[in-house]
Coordinates of C-alpha atoms in Angstrom, one line a residue:
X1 CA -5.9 -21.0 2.0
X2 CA -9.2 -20.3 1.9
X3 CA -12.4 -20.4 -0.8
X4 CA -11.2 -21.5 -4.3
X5 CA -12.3 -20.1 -7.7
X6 CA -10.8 -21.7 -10.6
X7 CA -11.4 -19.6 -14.1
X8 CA -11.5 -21.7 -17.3
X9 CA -11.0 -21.3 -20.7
X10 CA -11.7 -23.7 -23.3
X11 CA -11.9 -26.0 -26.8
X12 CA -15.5 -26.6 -25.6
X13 CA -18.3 -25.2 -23.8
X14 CA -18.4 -28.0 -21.5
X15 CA -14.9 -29.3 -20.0
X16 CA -14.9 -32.9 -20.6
X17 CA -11.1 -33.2 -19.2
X18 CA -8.0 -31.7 -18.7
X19 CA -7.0 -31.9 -22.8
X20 CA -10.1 -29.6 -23.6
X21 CA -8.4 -26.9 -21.6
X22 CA -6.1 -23.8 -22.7
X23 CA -5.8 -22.4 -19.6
X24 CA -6.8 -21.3 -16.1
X25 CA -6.3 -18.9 -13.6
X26 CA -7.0 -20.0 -9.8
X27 CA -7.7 -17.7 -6.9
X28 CA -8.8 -17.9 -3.2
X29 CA -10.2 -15.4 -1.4
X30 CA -8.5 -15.3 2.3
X31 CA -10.8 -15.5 4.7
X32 CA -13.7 -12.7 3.4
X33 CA -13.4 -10.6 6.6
X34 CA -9.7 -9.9 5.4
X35 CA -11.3 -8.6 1.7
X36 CA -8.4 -9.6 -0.4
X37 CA -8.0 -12.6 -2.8
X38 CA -4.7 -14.6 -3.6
X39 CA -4.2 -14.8 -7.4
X40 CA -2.3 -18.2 -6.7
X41 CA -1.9 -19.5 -10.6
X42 CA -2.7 -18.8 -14.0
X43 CA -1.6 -21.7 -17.2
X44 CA -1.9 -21.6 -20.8
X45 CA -1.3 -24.6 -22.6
X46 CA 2.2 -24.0 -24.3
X47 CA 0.8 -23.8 -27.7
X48 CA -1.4 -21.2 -26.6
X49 CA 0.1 -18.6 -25.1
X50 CA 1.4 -15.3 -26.7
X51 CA -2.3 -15.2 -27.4
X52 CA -4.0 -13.1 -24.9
X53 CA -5.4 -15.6 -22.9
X54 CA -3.6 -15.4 -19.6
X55 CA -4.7 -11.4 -19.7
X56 CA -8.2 -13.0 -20.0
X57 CA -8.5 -14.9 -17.3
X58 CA -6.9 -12.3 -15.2
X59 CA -8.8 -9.4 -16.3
X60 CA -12.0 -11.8 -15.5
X61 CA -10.5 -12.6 -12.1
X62 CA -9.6 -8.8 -11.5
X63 CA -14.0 -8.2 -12.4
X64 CA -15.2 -11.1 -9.5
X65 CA -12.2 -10.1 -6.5
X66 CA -11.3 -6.9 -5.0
X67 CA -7.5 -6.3 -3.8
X68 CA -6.0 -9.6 -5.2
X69 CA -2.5 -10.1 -4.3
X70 CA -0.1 -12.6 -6.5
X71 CA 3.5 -13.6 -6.5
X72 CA 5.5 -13.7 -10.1
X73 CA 9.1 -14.3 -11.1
X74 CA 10.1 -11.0 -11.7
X75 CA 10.6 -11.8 -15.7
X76 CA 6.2 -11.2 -16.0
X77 CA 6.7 -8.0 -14.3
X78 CA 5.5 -6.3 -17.5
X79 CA 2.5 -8.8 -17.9
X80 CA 1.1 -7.3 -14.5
X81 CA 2.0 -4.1 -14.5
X82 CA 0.3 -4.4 -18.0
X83 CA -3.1 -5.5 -15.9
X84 CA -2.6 -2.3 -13.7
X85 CA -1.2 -4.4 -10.7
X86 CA 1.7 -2.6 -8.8
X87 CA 4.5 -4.0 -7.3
X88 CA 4.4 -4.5 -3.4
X89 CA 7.6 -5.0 -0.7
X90 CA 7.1 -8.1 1.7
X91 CA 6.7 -5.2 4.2
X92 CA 3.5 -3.4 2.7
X93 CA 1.9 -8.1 2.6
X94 CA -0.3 -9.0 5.1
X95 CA 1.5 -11.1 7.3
X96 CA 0.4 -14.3 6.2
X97 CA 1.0 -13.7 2.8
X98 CA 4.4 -12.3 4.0
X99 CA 5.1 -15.0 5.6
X100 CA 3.9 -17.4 2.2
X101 CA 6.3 -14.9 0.1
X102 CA 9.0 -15.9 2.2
X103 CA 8.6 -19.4 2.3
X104 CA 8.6 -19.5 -1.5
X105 CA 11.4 -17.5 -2.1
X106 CA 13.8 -20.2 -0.7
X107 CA 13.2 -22.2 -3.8
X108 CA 12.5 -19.7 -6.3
X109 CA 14.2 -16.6 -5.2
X110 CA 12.9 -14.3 -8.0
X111 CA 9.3 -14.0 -6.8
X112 CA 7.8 -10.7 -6.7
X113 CA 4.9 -9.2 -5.0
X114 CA 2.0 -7.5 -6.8
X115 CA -1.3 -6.7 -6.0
X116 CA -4.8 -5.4 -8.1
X117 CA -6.0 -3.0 -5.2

């Protein structure tokens, strides 16, 4: 979609492979003349989370983009509005992010739109 950033947190300093991980959040900013960024992931290992870790790496990722949109079921509602996102309708997307929301919906039909302006 457009330039990737992939946040990291970690058993180690330096990332070996995928089992010193405990999560990571992954973003893209859309093409820079647009000026927003797609929050398009965050993971914490299952035995991590609960922990504050997720909020991490999204508060980091909220301190390095400007207006970064995201999709959610609708059950982490309260983890975002938490972060001081706000809810958006597919008509207030741009329309390719619209249009991405849509597509995704057909398989998980609880997706909601948020954004960090």
């Amino acid at each position: 979609m457009g330039f990737d950033t992939c946040y990291v947190l970690a058993d180690s300093p330096s990332v070996n492979n995928e089992n010193d991980m405990l999560a990571a959040a992954f973003c893209s900013e859309i093409n820079p003349e647009y000026g927003y960024t797609f929050l398009h992931g965050v993971v914490v290992k299952t035995q991590h989370q609960h922990q504050g870790l997720g909020s991490i790496l999204v508060k980091h990722a909220i301190n390095q983009h400007r207006n970064i949109y995201c999709f959610a079921d609708a059950k982490l509602t309260p983890f975002y509005l938490q972060l001081n996102f706000v809810k958006k309708t597919q008509s207030n997307l741009p329309t390719s992010l619209c249009n991405r929301l849509k597509s995704y919906q057909v398989k998980h039909p609880n997706l909601v739109a948020f954004i960090h302006p």
